[in-house]
Coordinates of C-alpha atoms in Angstrom, one line a residue:
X1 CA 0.0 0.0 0.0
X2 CA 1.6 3.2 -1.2
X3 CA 2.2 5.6 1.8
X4 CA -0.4 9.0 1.8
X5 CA 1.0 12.5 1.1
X6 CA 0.6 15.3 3.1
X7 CA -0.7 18.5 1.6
X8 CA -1.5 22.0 2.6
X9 CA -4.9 23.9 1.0
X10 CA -5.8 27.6 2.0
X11 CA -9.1 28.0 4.0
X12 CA -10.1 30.6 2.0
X13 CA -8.8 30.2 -1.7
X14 CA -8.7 26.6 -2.0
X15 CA -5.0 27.2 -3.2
X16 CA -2.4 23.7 -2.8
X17 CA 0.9 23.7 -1.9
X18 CA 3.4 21.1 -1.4
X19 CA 5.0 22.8 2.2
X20 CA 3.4 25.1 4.5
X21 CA 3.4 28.9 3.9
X22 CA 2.7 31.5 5.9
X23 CA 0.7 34.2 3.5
X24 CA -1.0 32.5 0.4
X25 CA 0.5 33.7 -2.6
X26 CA -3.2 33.4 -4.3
X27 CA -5.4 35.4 -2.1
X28 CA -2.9 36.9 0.1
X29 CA -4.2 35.9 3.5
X30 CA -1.7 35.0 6.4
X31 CA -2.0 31.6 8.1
X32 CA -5.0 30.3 6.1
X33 CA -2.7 27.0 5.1
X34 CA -4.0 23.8 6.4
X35 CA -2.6 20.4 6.4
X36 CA -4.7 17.4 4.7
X37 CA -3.5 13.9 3.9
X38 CA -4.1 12.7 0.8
X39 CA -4.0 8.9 0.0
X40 CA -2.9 7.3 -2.6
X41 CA -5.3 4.0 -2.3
X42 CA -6.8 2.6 -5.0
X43 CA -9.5 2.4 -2.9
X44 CA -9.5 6.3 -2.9
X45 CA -11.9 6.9 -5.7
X46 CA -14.8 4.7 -4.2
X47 CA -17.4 8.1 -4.0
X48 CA -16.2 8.8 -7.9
X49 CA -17.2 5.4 -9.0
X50 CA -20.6 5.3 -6.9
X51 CA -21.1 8.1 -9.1
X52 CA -20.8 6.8 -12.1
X53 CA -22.7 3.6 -11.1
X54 CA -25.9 5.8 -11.1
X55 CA -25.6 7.5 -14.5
X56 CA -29.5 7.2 -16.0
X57 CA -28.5 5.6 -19.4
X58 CA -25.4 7.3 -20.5
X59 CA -22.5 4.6 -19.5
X60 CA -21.7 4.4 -23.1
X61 CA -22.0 7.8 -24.2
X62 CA -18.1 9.8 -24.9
X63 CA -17.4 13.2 -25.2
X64 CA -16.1 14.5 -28.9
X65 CA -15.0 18.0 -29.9
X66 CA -17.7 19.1 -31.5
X67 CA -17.5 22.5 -33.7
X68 CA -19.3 25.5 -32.9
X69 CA -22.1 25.4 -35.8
X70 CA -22.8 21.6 -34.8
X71 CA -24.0 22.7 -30.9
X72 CA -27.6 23.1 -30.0
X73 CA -28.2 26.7 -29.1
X74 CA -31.8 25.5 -27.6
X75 CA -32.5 27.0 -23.6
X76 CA -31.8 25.3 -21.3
X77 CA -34.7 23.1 -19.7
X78 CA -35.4 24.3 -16.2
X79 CA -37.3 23.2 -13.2
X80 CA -40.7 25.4 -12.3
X81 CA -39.9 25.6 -8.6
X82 CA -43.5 26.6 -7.9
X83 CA -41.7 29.8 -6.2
X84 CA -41.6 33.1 -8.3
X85 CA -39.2 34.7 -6.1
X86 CA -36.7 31.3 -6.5
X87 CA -37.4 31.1 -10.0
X88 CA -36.5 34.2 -10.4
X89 CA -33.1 34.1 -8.6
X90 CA -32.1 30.8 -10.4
X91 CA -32.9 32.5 -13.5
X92 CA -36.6 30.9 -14.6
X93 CA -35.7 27.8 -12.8
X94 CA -33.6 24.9 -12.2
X95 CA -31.2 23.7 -14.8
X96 CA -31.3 19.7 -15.5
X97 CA -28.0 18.1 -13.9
X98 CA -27.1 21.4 -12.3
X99 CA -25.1 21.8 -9.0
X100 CA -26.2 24.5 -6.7
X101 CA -25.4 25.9 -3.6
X102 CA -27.6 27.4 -1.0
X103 CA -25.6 29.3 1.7
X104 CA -26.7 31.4 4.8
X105 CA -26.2 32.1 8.6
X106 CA -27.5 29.5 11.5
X107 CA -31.0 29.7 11.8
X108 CA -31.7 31.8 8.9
X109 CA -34.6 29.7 7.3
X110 CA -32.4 27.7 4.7
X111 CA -34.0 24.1 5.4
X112 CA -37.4 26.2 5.9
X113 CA -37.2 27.8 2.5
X114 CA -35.8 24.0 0.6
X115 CA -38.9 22.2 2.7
X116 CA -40.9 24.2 1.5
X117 CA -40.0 24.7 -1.9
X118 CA -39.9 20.5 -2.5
X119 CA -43.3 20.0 -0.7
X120 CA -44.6 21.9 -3.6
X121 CA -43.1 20.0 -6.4
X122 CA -45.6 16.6 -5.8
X123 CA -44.5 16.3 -9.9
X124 CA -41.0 15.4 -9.2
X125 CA -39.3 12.6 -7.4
X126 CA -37.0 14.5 -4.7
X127 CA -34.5 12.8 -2.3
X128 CA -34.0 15.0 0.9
X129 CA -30.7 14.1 2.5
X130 CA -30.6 15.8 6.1
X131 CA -27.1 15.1 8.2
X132 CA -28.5 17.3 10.5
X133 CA -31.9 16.5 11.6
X134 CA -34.1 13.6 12.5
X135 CA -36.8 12.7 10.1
X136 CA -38.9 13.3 12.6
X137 CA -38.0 16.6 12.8
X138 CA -38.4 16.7 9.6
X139 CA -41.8 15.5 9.7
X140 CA -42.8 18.1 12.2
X141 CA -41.2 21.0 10.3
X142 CA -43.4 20.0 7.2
X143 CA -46.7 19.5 9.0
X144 CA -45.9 23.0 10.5
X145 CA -45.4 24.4 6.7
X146 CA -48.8 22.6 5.5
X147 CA -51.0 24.5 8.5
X148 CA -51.9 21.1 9.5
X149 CA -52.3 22.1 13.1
X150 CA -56.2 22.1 14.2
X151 CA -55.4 25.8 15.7
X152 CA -54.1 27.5 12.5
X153 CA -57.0 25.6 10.1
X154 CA -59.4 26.7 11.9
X155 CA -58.5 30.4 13.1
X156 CA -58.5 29.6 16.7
X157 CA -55.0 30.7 17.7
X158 CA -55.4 29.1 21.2
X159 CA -56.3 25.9 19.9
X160 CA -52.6 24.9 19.2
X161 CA -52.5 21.6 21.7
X162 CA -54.0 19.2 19.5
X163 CA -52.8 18.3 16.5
X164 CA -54.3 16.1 13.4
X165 CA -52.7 14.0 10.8
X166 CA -52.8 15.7 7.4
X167 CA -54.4 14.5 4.8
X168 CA -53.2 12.6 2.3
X169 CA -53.3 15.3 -0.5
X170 CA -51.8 17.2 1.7
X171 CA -48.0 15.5 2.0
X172 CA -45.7 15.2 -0.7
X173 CA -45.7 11.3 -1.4
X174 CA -42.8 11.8 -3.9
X175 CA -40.3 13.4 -1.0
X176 CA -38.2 10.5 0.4
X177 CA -36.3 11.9 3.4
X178 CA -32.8 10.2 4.4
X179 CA -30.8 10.9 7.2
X180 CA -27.2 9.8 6.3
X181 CA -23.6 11.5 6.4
X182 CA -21.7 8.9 4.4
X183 CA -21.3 9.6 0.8
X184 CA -20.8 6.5 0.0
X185 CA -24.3 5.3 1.5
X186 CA -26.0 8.4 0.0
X187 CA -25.1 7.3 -3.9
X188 CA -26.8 3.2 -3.3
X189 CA -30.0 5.1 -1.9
X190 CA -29.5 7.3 -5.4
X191 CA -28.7 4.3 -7.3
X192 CA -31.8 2.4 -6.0
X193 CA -34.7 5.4 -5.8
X194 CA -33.3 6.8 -8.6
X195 CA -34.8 10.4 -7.8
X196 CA -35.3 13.6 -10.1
X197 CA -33.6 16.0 -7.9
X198 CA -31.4 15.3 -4.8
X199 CA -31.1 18.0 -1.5
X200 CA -28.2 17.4 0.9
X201 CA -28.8 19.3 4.1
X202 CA -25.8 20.6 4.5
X203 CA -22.4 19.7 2.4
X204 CA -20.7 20.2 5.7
X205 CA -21.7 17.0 7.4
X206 CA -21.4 14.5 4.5
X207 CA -18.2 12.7 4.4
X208 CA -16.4 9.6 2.7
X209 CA -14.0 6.9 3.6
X210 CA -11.7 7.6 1.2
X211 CA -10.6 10.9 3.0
X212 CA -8.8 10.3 6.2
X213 CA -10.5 13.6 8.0
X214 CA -13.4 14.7 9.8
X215 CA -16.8 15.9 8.5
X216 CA -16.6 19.7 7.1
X217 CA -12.6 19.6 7.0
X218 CA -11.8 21.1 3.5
X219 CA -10.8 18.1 2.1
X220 CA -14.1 16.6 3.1
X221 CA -16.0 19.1 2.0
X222 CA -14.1 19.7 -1.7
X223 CA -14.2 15.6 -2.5
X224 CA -18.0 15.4 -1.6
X225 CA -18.9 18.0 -3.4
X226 CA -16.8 17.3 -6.4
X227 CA -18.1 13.7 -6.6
X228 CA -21.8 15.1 -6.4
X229 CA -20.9 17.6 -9.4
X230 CA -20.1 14.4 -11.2
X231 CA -22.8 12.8 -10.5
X232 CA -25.0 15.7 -11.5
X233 CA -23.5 15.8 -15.1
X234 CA -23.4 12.3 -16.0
X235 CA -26.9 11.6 -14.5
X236 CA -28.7 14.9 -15.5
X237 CA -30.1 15.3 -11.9
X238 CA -30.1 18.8 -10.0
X239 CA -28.5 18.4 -7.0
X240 CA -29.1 21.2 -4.3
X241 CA -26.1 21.7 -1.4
X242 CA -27.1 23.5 1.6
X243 CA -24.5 25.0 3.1
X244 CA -23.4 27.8 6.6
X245 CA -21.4 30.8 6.5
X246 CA -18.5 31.7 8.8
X247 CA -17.9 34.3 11.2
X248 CA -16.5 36.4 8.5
X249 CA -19.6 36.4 6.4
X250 CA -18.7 34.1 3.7
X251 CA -19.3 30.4 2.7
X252 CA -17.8 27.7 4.8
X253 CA -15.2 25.6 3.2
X254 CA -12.8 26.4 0.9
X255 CA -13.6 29.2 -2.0
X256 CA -13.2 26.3 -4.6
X257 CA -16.5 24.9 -3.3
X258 CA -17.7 27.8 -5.0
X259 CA -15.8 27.0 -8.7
X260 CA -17.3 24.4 -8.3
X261 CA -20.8 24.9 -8.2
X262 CA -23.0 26.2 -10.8
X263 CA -25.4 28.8 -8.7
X264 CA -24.1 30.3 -6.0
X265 CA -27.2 32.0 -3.8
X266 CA -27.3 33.3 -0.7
X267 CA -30.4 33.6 1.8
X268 CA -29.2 36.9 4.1
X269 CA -31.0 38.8 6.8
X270 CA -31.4 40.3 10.3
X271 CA -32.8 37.4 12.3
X272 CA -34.5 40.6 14.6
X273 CA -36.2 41.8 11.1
X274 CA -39.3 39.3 9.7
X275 CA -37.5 40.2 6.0
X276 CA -35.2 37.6 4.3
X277 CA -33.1 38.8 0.8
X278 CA -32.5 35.6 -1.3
X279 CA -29.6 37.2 -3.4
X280 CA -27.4 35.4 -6.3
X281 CA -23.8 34.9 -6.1
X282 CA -23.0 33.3 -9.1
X283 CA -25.2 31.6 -11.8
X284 CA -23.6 30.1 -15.0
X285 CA -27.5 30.0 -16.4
X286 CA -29.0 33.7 -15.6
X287 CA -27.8 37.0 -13.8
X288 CA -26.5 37.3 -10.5
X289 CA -28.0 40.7 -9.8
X290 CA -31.6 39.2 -9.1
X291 CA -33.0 39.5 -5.7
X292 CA -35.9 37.7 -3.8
X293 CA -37.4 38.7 -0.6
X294 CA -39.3 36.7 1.6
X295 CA -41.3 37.5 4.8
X296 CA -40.6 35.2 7.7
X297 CA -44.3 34.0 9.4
X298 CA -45.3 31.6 11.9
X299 CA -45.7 29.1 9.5
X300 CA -43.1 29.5 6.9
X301 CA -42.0 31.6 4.4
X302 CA -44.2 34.0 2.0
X303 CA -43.2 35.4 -1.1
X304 CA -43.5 39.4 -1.2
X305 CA -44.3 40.3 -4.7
X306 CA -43.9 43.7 -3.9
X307 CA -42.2 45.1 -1.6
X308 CA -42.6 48.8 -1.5
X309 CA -45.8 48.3 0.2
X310 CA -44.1 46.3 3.3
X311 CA -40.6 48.6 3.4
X312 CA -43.2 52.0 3.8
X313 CA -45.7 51.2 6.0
X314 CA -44.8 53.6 8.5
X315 CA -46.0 57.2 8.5
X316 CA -43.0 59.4 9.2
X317 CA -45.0 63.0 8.4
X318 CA -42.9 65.4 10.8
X319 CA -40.1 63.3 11.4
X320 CA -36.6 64.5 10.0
X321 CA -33.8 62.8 8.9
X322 CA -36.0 60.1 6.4
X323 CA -35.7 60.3 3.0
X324 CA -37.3 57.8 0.0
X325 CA -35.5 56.4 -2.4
X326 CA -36.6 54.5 -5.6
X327 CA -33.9 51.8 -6.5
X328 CA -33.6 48.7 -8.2
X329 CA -31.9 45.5 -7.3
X330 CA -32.3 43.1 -10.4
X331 CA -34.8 43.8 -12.8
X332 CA -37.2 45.1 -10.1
X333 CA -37.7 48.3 -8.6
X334 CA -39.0 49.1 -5.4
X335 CA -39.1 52.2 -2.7
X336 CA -36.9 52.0 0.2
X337 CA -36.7 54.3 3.4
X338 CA -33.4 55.8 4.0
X339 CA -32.8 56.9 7.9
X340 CA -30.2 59.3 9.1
X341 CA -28.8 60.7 12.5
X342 CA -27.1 63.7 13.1
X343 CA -25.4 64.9 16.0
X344 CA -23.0 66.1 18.2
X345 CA -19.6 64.4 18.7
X346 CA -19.6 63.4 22.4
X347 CA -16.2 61.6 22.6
X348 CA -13.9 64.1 20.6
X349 CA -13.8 61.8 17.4
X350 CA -16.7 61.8 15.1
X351 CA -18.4 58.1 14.2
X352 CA -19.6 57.1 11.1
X353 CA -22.1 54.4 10.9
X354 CA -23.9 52.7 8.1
X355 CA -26.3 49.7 8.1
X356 CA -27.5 48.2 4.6
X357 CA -25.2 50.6 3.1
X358 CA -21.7 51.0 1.7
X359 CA -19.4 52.3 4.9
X360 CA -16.9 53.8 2.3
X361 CA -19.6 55.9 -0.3
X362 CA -20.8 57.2 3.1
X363 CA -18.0 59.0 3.8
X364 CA -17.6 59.9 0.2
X365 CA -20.7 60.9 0.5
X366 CA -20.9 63.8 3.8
X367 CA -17.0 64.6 2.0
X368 CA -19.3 66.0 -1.3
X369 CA -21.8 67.4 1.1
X370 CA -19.3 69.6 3.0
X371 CA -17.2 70.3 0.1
X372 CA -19.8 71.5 -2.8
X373 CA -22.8 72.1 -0.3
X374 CA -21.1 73.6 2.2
X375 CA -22.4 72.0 5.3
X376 CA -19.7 71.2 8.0
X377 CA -20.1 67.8 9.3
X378 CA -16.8 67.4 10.7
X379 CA -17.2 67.5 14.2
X380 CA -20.7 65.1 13.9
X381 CA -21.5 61.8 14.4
X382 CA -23.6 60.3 11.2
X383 CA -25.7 57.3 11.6
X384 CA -27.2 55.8 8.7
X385 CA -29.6 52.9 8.1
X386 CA -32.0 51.3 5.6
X387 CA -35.4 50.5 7.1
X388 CA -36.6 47.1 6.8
X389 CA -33.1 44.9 7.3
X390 CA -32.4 45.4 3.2
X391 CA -28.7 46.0 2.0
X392 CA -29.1 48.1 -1.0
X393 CA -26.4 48.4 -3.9
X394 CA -28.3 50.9 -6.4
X395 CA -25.9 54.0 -6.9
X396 CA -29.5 55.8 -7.1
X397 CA -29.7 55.3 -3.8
X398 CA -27.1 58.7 -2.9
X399 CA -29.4 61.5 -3.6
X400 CA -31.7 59.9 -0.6
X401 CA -28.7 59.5 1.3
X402 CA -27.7 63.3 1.0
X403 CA -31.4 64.5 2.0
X404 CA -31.2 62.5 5.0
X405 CA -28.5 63.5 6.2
X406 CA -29.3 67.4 5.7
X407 CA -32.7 66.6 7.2
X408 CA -31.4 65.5 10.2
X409 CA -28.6 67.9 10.7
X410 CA -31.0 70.9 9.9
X411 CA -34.0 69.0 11.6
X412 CA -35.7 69.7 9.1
X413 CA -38.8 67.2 7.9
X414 CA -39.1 66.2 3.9
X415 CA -42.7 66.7 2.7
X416 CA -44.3 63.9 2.6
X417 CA -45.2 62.6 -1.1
X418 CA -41.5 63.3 -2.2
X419 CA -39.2 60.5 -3.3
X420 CA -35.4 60.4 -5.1
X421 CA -33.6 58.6 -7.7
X422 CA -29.7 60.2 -8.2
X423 CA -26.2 59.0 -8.7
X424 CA -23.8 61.8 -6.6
X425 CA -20.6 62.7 -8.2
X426 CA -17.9 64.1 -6.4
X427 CA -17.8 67.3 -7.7
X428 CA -21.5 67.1 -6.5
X429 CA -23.4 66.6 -10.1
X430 CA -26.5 64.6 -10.1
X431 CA -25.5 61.6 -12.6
X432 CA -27.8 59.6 -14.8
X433 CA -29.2 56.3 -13.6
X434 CA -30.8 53.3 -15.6
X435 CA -34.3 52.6 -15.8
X436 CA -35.8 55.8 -14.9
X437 CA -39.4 55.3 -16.2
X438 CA -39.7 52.4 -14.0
X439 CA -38.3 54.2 -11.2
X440 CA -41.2 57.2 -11.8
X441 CA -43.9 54.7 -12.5
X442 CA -42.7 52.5 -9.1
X443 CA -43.5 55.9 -7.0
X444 CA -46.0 57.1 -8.6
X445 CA -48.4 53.2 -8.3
X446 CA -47.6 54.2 -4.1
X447 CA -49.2 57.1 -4.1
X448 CA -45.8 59.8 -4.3
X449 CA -46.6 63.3 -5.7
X450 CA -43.1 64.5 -6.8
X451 CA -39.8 62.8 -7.6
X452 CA -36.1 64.1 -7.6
X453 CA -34.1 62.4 -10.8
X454 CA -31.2 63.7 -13.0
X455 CA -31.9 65.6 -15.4
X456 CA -29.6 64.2 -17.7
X457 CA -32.2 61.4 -18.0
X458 CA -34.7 62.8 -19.6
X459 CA -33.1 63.5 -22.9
X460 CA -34.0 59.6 -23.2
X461 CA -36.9 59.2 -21.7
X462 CA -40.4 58.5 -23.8
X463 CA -43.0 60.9 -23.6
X464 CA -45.6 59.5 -21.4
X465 CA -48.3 61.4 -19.1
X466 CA -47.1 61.0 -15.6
X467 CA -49.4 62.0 -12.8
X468 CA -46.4 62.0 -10.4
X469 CA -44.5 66.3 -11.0
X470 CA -41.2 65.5 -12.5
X471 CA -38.2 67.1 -10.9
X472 CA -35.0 67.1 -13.4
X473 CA -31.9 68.5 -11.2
X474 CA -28.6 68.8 -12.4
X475 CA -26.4 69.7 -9.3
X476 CA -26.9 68.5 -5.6
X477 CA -28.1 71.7 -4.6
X478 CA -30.9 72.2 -6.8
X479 CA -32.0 69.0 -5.2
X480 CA -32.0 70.4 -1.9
X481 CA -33.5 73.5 -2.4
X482 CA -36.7 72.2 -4.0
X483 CA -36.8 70.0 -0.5
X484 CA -35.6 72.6 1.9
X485 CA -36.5 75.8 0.0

């Protein structure tokens, strides 16, 4: 038996190396090196040829170069996931013999949000591998997700004691539910149910033999999930990986987990806030800059089709330091509440705090305000925050930004009915932003009476009847004296 090698991967790049290093000549992180044996066994491929013992049919097939002309340029068939907000993440769906990977903090509602999802597919033969619960837990997540206690069917909130079996139209009978960590024992359950779309629940407690470490090492974690990629091509069966995040706010395992996958989405959100932001990552079959939001219940998860509606439901007339904003995070736009806090430095050095936003366009931001407005903020401390738990990327979003932060240093209220849409430049222009007529039209369906955009943007706009007034501004101060006079 030849004798195993010893290697060293980096935590956070997935980069090899044959000794130990102290900073990763890849990512440049210090002391991110690890050591993992690898063997040399024969034996050491077992999980790879599991995998190919379940191929559906294509055991004979062989790849040929094939010339451009000769390739079907047909879509893609996807998956109807039965969720408009997932569909619309995964880019209309899941891709056939796709690999992808659903990440998120502890307790943020991934296995709530997959359960929930497969209970609706009763068309499609689903395995659920869970290394992490019971399937009796399992059981009593789904019945909670079907409202099949007597309380919540019949209205009677205080009639939660006794429950009822659901019916039988009710449960999925095409979800099979598996609790197993071996890999190895995970592909003969494929090979015998022979399912249409596998969950594992979570990559980092599956393991194989074959790898002389413990569950969720990163050699454990990169040979599972290569040997399910594997599987997923050659048999044409989705697989799903649910998977945690780290202290630092990004995937655990190493950042090749990642190459590997196709779809990369994350489920984010304040645990203290009911909102959850389903956001893509990476997706080889649609756009990464989709978003979904969900609304965390009692009983599961409900798609919000629009979200304006839930982000302004407070009435802030007479309150300064809130501003509206009309952005756009994928291909729709919404109205989100932008909060500011002005005052006094008590400890000498001023603080600067954002929340949802970008720490470092902040300051860039009260730097343009002091500079071209001529509003001294040095000696204050500026608090910012998005209402709702959202983290918003939309450069749009700086014009709001601005007016909040005037309207709480002035104490000053905005009229209520007033909204903005503005890229700030630093020489304190009011750039043009995409999409405007989508903007106007978002603000003026809620009910807004006047809008702040660049007025760059109308040279291409269409000529349509708004009922919202249109207010084209060119510099940051034209935009604050139509709010502050």
């Amino acid at each position: 038996m030849a004798k195993d090698k010893i290697a060293y991967v980096c935590s956070n790049c997935g980069q090899e190396s044959a000794k130990w290093i102290g900073k990763c000549p890849s990512c440049g992180q210090w002391n991110t090196f690890k050591e993992i044996r690898v063997s040399n066994d024969t034996g050491q491929m077992a999980a790879r040829s599991a995998a190919s013992n379940v191929r559906s049919g294509r055991n004979g097939e062989k790849n040929k170069p094939l010339r451009l002309r000769e390739i079907s340029s047909k879509d893609v068939p996807r998956i109807d996931m039965h969720d408009e907000e997932l569909n619309r993440v995964l880019g209309g769906g899941l891709v056939q013999g796709s690999i992808v990977l659903l990440g998120g903090e502890p307790g943020i509602g991934k296995s709530t949000l997959t359960l929930q999802t497969i209970l609706n597919l009763k068309d499609k033969r689903v395995l659920y591998v869970s290394g992490e619960e019971s399937a009796q837990q399992l059981k009593m997540r789904a019945e909670r997700l079907l409202n099949v206690e007597r309380g919540v069917l019949s209205g009677n909130a205080e009639d939660t004691t006794n429950t009822h079996q659901p019916s039988p139209d009710a449960l999925n009978d095409n979800l099979l539910i598996l609790t197993e960590t071996s890999l190895e024992s995970i592909f003969n359950h494929i090979k015998d149910v022979q399912p249409e779309m596998v969950i594992i629940d979570s990559i980092q407690t599956i393991s194989t033999e074959d790898v002389d470490s413990s569950p969720g090492s990163i050699t454990q974690v990169r040979e599972c999930a290569a040997a399910l990629l594997r599987f997923a091509k050659s048999s044409g069966v989705p697989v799903l990986l649910i998977g945690h995040i780290n202290k630092e706010g990004t995937l655990a395992g190493p950042k090749i987990l990642e190459h590997i996958v196709d779809t990369v989405i994350q489920f984010e959100g304040d645990q203290h806030y009911m909102y959850r932001i389903l956001r893509s990552i990476k997706n080889r079959f649609g756009s990464t800059s989709e978003l979904g939001i969900y609304e965390m219940q009692q009983n599961g998860l409900r798609q919000v089709n629009n979200p304006s509606e839930l982000l302004l439901t407070q009435d802030h007339e007479g309150l300064s330091g809130i501003a509206i904003s009309s952005a756009i995070e994928g291909v729709r736009p919404f109205l989100v509440e932008t909060q500011a806090l002005v005052s006094t430095a008590a400890y000498g050095t001023p603080q600067r705090s954002a929340t949802g936003f970008d720490q470092r366009r902040l300051n860039m931001l009260l730097a343009v305000l002091e500079k071209r407005v001529g509003f001294k903020l040095v000696q204050k401390d500026v608090f910012l925050n998005i209402a709702g738990g959202l983290r918003v990327t939309d450069l749009a979003t700086d014009l709001s930004v601005i007016a909040a932060v005037l309207s709480s240093n002035v104490d000053t209220p905005i009229e209520s009915g007033w909204c903005m849409a503005g890229e700030v430049g630093l020489s304190g222009e009011v750039r043009p932003i995409n999409r405007i007529e989508q903007r106007i039209a978002e603000a003026e369906k809620l009910g807004f009476t006047d809008i702040i955009f660049p007025k760059y943007n109308m040279q291409g706009m269409a000529h349509r009847d708004f009922k919202i007034h249109l207010h084209p501004v060119r510099k940051v101060e034209e935009a604050l004296r139509l709010l502050f006079g």
